[in-house]
XYZ file of C-alpha atoms in Angstrom:
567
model
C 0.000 0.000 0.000
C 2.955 2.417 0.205
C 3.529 4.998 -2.753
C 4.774 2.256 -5.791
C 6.718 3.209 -9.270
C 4.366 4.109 -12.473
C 4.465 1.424 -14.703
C 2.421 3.059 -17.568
C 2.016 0.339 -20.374
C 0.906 3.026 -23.014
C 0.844 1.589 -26.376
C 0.786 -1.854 -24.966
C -2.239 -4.307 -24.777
C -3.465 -7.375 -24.101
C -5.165 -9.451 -26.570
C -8.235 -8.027 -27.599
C -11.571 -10.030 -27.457
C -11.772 -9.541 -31.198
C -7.973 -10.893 -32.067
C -8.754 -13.923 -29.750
C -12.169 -14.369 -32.056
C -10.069 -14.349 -35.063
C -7.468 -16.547 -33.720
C -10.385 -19.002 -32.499
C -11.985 -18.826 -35.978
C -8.744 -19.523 -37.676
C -8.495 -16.619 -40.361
C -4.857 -17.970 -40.961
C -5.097 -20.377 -43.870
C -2.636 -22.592 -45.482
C -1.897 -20.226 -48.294
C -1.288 -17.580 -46.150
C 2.411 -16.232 -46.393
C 4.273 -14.453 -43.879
C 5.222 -10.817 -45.309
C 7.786 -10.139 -42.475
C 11.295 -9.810 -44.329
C 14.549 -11.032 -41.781
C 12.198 -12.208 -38.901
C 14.929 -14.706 -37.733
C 17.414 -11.863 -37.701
C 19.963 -14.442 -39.462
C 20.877 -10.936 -41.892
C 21.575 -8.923 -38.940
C 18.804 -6.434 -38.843
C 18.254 -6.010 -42.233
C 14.820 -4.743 -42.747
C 14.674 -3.592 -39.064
C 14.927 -0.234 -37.733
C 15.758 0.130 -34.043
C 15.144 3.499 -31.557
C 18.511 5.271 -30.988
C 21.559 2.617 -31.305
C 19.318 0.393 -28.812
C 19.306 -3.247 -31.120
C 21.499 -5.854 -32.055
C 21.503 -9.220 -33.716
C 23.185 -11.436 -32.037
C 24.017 -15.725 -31.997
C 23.342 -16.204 -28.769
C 20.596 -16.931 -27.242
C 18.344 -17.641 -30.162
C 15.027 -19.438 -30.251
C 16.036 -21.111 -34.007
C 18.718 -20.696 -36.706
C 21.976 -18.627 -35.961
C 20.461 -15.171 -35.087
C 18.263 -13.410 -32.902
C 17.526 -9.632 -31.697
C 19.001 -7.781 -28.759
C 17.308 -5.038 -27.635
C 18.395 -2.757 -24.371
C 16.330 -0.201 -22.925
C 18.226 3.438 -22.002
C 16.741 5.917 -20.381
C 13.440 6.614 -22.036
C 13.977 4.745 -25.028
C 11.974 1.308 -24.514
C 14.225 0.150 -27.291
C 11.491 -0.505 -30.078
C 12.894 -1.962 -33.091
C 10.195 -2.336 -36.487
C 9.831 -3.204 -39.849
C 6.947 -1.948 -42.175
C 5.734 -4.690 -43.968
C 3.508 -4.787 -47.622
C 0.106 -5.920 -46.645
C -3.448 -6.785 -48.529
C -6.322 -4.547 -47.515
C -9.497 -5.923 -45.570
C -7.309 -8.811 -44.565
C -6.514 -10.352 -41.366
C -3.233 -11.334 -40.144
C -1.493 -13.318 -37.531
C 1.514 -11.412 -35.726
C 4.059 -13.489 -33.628
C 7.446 -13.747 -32.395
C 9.230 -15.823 -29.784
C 10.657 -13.158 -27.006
C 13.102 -13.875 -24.142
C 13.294 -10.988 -21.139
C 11.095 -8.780 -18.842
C 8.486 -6.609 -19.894
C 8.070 -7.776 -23.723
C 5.708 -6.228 -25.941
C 4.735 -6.923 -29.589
C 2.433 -5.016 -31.833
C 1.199 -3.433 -34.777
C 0.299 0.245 -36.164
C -0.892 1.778 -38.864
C -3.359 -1.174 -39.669
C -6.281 1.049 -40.861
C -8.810 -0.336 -38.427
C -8.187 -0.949 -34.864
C -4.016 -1.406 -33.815
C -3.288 -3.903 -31.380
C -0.664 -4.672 -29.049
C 0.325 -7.464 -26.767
C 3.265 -7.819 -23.648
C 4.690 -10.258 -21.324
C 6.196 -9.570 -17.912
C 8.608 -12.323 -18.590
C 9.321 -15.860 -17.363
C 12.631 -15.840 -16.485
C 14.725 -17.644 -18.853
C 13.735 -19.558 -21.893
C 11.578 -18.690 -24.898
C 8.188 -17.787 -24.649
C 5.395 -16.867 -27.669
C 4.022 -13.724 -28.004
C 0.957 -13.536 -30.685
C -1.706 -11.279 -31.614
C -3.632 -10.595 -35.364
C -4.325 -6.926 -36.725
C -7.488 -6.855 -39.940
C -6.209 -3.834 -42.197
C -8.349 -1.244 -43.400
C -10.066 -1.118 -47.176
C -6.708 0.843 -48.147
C -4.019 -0.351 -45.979
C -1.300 -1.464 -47.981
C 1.535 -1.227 -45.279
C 2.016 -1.599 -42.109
C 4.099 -1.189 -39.389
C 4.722 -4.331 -37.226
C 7.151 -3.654 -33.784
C 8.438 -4.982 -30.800
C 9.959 -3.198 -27.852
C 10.981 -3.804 -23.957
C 10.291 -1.347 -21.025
C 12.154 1.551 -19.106
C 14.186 0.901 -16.395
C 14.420 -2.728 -17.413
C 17.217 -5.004 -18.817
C 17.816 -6.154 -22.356
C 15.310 -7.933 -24.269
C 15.714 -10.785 -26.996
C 13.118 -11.770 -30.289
C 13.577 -14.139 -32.885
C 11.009 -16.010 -35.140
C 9.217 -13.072 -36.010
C 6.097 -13.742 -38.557
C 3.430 -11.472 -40.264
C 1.306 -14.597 -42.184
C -1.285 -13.666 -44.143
C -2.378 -12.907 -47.700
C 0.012 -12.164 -50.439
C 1.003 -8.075 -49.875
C 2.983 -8.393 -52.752
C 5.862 -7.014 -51.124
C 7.525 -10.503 -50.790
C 7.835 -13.164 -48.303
C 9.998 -15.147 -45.989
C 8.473 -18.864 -46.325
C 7.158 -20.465 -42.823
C 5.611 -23.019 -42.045
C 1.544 -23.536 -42.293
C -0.837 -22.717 -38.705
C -2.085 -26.319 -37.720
C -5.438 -27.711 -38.116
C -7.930 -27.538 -34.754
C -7.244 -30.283 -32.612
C -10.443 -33.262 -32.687
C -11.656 -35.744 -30.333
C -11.461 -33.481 -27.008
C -12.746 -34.864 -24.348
C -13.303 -34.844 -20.781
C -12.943 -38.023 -18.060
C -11.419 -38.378 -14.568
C -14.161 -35.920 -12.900
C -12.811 -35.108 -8.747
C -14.401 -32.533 -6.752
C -11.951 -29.973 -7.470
C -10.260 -30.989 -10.893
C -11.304 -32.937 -14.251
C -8.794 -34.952 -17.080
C -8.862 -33.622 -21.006
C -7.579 -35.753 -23.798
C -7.666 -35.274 -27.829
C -6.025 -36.067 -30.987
C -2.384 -35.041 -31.923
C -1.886 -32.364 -34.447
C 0.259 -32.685 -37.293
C 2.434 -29.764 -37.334
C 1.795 -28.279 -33.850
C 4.775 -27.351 -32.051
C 2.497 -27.385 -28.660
C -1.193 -26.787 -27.603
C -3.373 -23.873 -25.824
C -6.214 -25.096 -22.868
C -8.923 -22.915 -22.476
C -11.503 -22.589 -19.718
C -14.774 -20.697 -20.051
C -12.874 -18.966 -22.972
C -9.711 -17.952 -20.972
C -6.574 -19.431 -21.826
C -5.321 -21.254 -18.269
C -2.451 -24.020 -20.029
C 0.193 -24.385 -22.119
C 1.631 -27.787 -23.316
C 4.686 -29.099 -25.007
C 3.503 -30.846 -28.917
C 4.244 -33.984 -26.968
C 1.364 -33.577 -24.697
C -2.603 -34.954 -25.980
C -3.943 -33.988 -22.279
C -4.408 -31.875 -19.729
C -4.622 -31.787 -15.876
C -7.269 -29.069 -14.962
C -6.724 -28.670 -11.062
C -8.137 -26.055 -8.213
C -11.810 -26.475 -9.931
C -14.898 -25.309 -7.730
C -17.024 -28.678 -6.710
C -20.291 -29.590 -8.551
C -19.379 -26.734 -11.210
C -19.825 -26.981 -14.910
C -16.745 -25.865 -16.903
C -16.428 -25.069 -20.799
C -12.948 -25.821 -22.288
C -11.672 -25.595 -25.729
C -7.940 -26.744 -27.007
C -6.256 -25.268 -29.826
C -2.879 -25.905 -31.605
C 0.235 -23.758 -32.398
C 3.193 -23.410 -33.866
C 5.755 -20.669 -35.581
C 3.506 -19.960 -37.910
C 0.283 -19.105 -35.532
C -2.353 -20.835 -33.772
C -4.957 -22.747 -34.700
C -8.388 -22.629 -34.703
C -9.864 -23.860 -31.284
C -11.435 -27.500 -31.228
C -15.702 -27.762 -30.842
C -16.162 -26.512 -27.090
C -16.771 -29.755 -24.584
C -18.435 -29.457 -20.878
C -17.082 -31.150 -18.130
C -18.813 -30.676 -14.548
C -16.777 -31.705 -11.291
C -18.244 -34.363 -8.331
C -20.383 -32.538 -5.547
C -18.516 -32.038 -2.065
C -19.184 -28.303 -1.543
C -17.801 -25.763 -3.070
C -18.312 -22.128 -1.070
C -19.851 -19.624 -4.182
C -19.084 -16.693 -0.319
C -15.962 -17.649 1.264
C -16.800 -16.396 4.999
C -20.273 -15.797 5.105
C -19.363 -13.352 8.279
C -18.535 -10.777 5.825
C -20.970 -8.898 4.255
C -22.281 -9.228 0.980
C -21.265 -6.053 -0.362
C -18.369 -4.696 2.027
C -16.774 -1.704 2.704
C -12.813 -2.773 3.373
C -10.432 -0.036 5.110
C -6.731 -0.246 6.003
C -5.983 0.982 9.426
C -1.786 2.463 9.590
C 0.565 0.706 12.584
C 2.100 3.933 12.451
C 2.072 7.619 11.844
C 2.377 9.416 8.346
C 0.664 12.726 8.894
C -2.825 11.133 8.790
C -4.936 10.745 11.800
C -4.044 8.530 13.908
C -6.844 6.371 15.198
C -7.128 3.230 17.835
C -8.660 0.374 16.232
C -11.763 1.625 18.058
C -11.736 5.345 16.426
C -12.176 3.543 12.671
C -15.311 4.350 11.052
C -18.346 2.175 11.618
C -18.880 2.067 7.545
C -16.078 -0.361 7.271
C -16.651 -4.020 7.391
C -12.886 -5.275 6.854
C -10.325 -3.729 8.927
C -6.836 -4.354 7.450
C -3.898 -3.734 10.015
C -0.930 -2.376 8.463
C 1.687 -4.316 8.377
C 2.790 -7.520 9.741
C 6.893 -7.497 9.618
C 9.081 -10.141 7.910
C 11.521 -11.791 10.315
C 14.798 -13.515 9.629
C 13.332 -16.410 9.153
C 12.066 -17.277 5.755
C 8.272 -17.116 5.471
C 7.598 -16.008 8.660
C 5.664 -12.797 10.335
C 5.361 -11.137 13.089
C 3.697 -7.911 14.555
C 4.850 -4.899 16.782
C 2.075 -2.653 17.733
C 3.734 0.910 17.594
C 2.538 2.243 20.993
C 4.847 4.956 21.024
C 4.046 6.409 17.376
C -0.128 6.050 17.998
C 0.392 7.800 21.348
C 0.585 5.656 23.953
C -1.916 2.661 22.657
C -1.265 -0.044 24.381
C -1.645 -3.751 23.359
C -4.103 -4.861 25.798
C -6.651 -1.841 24.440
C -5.495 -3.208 20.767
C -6.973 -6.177 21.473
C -9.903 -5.445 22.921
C -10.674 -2.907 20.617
C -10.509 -5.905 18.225
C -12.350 -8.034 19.886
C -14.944 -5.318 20.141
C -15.114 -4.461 16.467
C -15.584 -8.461 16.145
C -18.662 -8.281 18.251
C -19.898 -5.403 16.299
C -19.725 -7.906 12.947
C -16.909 -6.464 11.673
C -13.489 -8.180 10.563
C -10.238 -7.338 11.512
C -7.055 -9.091 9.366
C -3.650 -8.734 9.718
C -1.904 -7.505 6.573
C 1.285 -8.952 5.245
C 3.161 -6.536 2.755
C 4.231 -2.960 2.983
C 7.884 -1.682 3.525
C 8.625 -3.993 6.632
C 6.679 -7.021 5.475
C 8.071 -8.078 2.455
C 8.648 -11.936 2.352
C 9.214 -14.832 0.124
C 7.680 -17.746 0.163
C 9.569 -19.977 -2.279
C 9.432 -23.575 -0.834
C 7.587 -25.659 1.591
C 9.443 -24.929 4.326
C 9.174 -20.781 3.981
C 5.031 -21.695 3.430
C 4.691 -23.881 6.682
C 6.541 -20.659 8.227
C 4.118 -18.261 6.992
C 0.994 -20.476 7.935
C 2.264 -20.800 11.322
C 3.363 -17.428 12.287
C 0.084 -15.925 10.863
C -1.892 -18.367 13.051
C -0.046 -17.791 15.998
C -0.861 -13.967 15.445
C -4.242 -15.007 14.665
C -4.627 -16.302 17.801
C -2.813 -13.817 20.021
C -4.145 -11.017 18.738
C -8.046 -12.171 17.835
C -7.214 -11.592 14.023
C -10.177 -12.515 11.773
C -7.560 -13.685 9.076
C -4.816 -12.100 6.595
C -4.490 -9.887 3.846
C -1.464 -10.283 0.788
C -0.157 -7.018 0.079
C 3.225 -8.105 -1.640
C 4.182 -5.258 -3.921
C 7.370 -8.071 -5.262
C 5.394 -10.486 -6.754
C 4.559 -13.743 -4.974
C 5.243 -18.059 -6.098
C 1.553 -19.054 -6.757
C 2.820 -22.853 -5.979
C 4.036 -22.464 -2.215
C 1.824 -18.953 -1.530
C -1.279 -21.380 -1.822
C 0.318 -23.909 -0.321
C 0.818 -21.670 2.680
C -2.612 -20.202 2.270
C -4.948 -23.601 2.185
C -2.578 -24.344 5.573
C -3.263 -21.254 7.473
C -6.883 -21.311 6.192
C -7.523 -25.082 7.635
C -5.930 -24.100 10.848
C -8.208 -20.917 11.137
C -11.578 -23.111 9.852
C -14.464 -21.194 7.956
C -14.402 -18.571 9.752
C -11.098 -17.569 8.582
C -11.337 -13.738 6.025
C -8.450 -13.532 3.106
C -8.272 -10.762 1.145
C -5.056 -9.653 -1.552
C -4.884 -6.406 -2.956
C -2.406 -6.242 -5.824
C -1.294 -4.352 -7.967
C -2.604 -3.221 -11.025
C 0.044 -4.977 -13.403
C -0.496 -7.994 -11.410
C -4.037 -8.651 -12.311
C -3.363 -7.606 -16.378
C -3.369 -11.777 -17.288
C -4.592 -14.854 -15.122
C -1.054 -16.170 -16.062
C 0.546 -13.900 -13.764
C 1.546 -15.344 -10.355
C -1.203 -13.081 -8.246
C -3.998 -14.067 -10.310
C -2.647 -17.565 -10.488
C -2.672 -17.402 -6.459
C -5.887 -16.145 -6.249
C -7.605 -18.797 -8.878
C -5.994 -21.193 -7.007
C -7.081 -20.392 -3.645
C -11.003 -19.422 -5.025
C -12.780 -21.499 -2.683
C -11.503 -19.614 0.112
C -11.098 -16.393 -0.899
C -12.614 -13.244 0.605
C -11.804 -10.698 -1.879
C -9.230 -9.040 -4.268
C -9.352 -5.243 -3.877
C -6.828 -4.852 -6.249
C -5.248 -1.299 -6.102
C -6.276 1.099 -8.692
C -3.901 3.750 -8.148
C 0.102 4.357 -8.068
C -0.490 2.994 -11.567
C -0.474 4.905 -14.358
C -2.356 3.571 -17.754
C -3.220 -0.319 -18.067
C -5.133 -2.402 -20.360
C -8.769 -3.167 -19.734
C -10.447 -6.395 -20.470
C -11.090 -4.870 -24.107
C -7.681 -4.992 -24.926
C -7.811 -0.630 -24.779
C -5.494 1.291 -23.056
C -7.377 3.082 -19.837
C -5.699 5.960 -18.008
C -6.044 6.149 -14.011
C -8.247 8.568 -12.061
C -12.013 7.714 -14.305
C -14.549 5.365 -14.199
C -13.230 3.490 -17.348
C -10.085 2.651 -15.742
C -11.862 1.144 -12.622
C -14.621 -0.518 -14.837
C -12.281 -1.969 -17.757
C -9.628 -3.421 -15.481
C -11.805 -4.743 -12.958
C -13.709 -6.480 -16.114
C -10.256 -8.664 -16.496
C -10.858 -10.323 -12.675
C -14.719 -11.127 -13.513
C -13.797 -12.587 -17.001
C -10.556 -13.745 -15.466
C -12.112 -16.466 -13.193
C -12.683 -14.574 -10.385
C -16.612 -14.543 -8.513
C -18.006 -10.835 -8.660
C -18.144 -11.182 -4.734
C -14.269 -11.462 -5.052
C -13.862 -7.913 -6.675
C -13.594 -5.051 -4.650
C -12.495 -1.603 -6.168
C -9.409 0.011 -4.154
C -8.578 3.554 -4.045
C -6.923 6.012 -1.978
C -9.099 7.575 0.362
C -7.696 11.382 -0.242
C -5.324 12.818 -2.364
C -2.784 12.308 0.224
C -3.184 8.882 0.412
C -0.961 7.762 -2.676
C 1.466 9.060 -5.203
C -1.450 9.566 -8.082
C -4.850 7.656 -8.848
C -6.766 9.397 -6.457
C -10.754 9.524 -7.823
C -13.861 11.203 -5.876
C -16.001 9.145 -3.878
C -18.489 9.671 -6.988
C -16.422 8.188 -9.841
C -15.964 4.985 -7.171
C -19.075 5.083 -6.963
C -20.293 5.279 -10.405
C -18.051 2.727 -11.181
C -20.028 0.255 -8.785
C -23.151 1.304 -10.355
C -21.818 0.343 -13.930
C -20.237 -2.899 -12.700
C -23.309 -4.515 -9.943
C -26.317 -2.204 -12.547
C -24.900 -1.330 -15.906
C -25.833 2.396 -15.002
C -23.643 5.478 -14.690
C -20.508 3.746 -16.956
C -17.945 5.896 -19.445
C -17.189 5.220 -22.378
C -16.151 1.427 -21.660
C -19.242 -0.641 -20.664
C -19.444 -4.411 -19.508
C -20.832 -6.912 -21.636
C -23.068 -7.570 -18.618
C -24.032 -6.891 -14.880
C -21.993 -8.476 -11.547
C -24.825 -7.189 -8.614
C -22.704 -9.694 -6.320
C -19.879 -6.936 -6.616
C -18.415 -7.182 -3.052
C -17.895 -3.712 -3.143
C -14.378 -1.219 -2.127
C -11.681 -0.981 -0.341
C -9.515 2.782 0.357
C -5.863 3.623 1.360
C -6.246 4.198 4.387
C -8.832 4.876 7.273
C -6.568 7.176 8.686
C -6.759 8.861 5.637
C -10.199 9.045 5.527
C -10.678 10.127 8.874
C -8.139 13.384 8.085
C -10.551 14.400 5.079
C -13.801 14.066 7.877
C -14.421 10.582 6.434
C -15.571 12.137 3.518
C -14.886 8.495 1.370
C -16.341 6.186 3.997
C -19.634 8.667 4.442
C -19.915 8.284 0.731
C -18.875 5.067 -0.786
C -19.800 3.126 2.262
C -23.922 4.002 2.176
C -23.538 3.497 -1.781
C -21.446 -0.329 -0.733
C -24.117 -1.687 1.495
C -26.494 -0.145 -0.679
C -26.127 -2.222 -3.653
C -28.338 -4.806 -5.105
């Protein structure tokens, strides 16, 4: 929750809605060509034009052949390097390249219609396939077809760059053919929490995409002809969909098959002691020039009462807590717990969270998860905590943060609140190791009240860039957890409470509110307006209460009536 770097992805995107409908209708045909000149980079860069003196080819590493690009961000050059390539008009094409590096994006302008763009935060090392298509207007005969990294970051590296689609006439670079649609998908091996697919190899396909309910959630080696589809919700029906890819693009996606997991309870309101649309505050351990408050001064409107922060120790994994009597004027611990246990008794929840400057930790292997889930219980019970909130601003290992989540969360029993608030870039793609955590940990999950602020501009679920401070941005990105996998009463809109509560992002309590309205009504949107209605939005969280309480709760005495208030 402290002031974060901008990381403004202008000019980047995600893949739109419409360039995963042409992908999934397979506009790349057989007779397509691929109009990219040098995409291997094996003539140095030839055809390529790079920002300032920023590229390279190089022979090392390379994803095929004996060259590759080398890109290196300086200053604020991102280090774009693009070709312009001949195209045919009213056509569709399939972009691609294989990118190695943090913070990868790939894109096209110029098309004539609607440009697109999409990015990677990286995977460490090893290859990995970005892909996106562009349509071109009635004129468009050219266009320009890029690639770039980020500021501040280290070198990039592409190779196996492909434009395939009709005949430009500008001349090709020959590639191989996209792969048919895998047949024969099908579903057996139905648990409680996970199902089996299986279907026919594709000639051709270097490896395979899963998707579930439309959003891409696997992908597999050519080698593989199944799929393990864990952390499932019980007695839930699921749509998936498989398609094939290789250099040359990806395929169409096979028929659509339903598979529904065994019964055994699966919780659609992960603690029912919070309310149905909540209100969720963070209370400051310390003193910043905001009020300061005792647990018992925060305002009645809030439901979740997020204490800030629990400190790492030097012991992997593990927490602890330090009230700071001294900097809140004398509050003791014994009136810090009874002011929680009061605020308990009153219905609300009080959670301990774990992030901030003192509280970053990493949770990396079983050992470091057992230490987190045993710390935070032994808080838990010392201090009456209701349960925890993750509010790692340094990214988190979906594998052994669940791990220590279901342990802490079957120690607690159902009574047990967790809520995450991350950051905006974390949410951006359910392949991301936040959203990957919080999929994974569904069935006991609280709320995500991601933080929509310290941000600059980010892609909304449309695949447009949205700039902070409106109702778009709150409405477009929040759009990417409901589609994402995510159960509207695991949203939660976070904001600062006051100007002075972050570094930029700061919207009135109206435009919050608005935004709900749009989201749990379809009423009172901008320009960007969901394809449909969430009324089991759970509603929105502010930086901080202390905050709050310095403006004359001006956010809580607004947003809160509006929370509690929806359908």
């Amino acid at each position: 929750m402290k002031p974060i770097r901008t990381l403004a992805l202008l000019g980047a995107g995600t893949l739109t809605a419409a360039g995963l409908t042409a992908l999934a209708t397979g506009t790349a045909q057989a007779a397509d060509i691929n109009v990219a000149r040098n995409g291997g980079f094996e003539s140095g860069l030839t055809n390529w034009s790079c920002t300032g003196s920023t590229g390279a080819a190089v022979s090392s590493p390379v994803s095929s052949g004996t060259g590759a690009l080398k890109a290196t961000p300086a200053g604020q050059d991102n280090a774009q390097c693009s070709q312009v390539v001949t195209v045919k008009p009213n056509s569709t094409y399939t972009l691609s390249t294989q990118v190695q590096g943090s913070y990868v994006y790939l894109g096209a302008t110029g098309t004539g219609t609607q440009d697109v763009s999409t990015w990677t935060p990286g995977s460490g090392s090893g290859w990995q396939k970005l892909s996106t298509t562009f349509t071109t207007g009635p004129s468009t005969t050219k266009v320009t077809v890029w690639t770039h990294g980020w500021y501040g970051q280290p070198a990039y590296y592409a190779d196996d760059f492909s434009v395939f689609g009709p005949d430009g006439g500008g001349g090709t670079d020959p590639g191989p053919s996209v792969p048919g649609a895998p047949a024969g998908l099908a579903v057996s091996g139905q648990s409680q929490n996970g199902l089996t697919l299986s279907w026919s190899a594709v000639s051709g396909a270097s490896g395979y995409y899963v998707y579930q309910d439309g959003v891409r959630v696997q992908t597999l080696p050519g080698s593989a002809a199944s799929a393990q589809i864990q952390n499932l919700a019980a007695s839930t029906t699921y749509s998936f969909q498989v398609s094939a890819y290789n250099q040359a693009g990806e395929s169409p996606r096979s028929a659509p098959v339903g598979g529904t997991t065994t019964g055994g309870g699966g919780n659609p309101n992960p603690n029912p002691g919070v309310p149905k649309h909540a209100l969720t505050g963070y209370w400051q351990n310390f003193n910043n020039g905001a009020t300061v408050q005792k647990i018992s001064d925060v305002q009645a409107q809030y439901d979740i009462i997020a204490v800030s922060f629990a400190d790492a120790t030097t012991t992997p994994g593990a927490i602890t807590f330090t009230l700071d009597s001294a900097g809140l004027g004398g509050y003791t611990v014994a009136q810090f717990k009874a002011d929680i246990a009061a605020k308990k008794a009153a219905g609300k929840s009080v959670i301990l969270s774990i992030g901030g400057e003192k509280g970053t930790i990493s949770v990396n292997d079983s050992t470091s998860a057992d230490n987190l889930a045993n710390s935070a219980y032994a808080l838990m019970q010392e201090y009456g905590f209701s349960g925890i909130d993750i509010d790692l601003e340094n990214g988190l290992n979906p594998t052994y943060m669940t791990q220590a989540l279901r342990s802490l969360a079957q120690k607690a029993g159902p009574s047990f609140v967790l809520t995450m608030a991350p950051q905006t870039i974390d949410m951006q793609s359910t392949q991301g190791g936040y959203f990957k955590t919080a999929l994974a940990v569904k069935d006991i999950l609280t709320v995500v009240n991601m933080q929509y602020y310290n941000s600059g501009a980010m892609n909304g679920c449309d695949g447009k860039v949205y700039s902070q401070g409106s109702v778009d941005f709150l409405t477009a990105l929040a759009c990417i957890q409901l589609e994402g996998g995510l159960d509207p009463s695991q949203v939660g809109l976070g904001v600062p409470a006051s100007p002075s509560g972050a570094g930029s992002g700061y919207v009135s309590p109206t435009v919050v509110n608005n935004a709900l309205d749009c989201l749990a009504k379809g009423a009172g949107c901008g320009s960007f307006k969901p394809s449909k209605t969430y009324p089991a939005l759970r509603g929105a969280m502010t930086w901080s209460t202390n905050w709050d309480a310095k403006a004359g709760s001006a956010w809580s005495n607004a947003v809160g009536p509006h929370v509690h208030g929806l359908p």
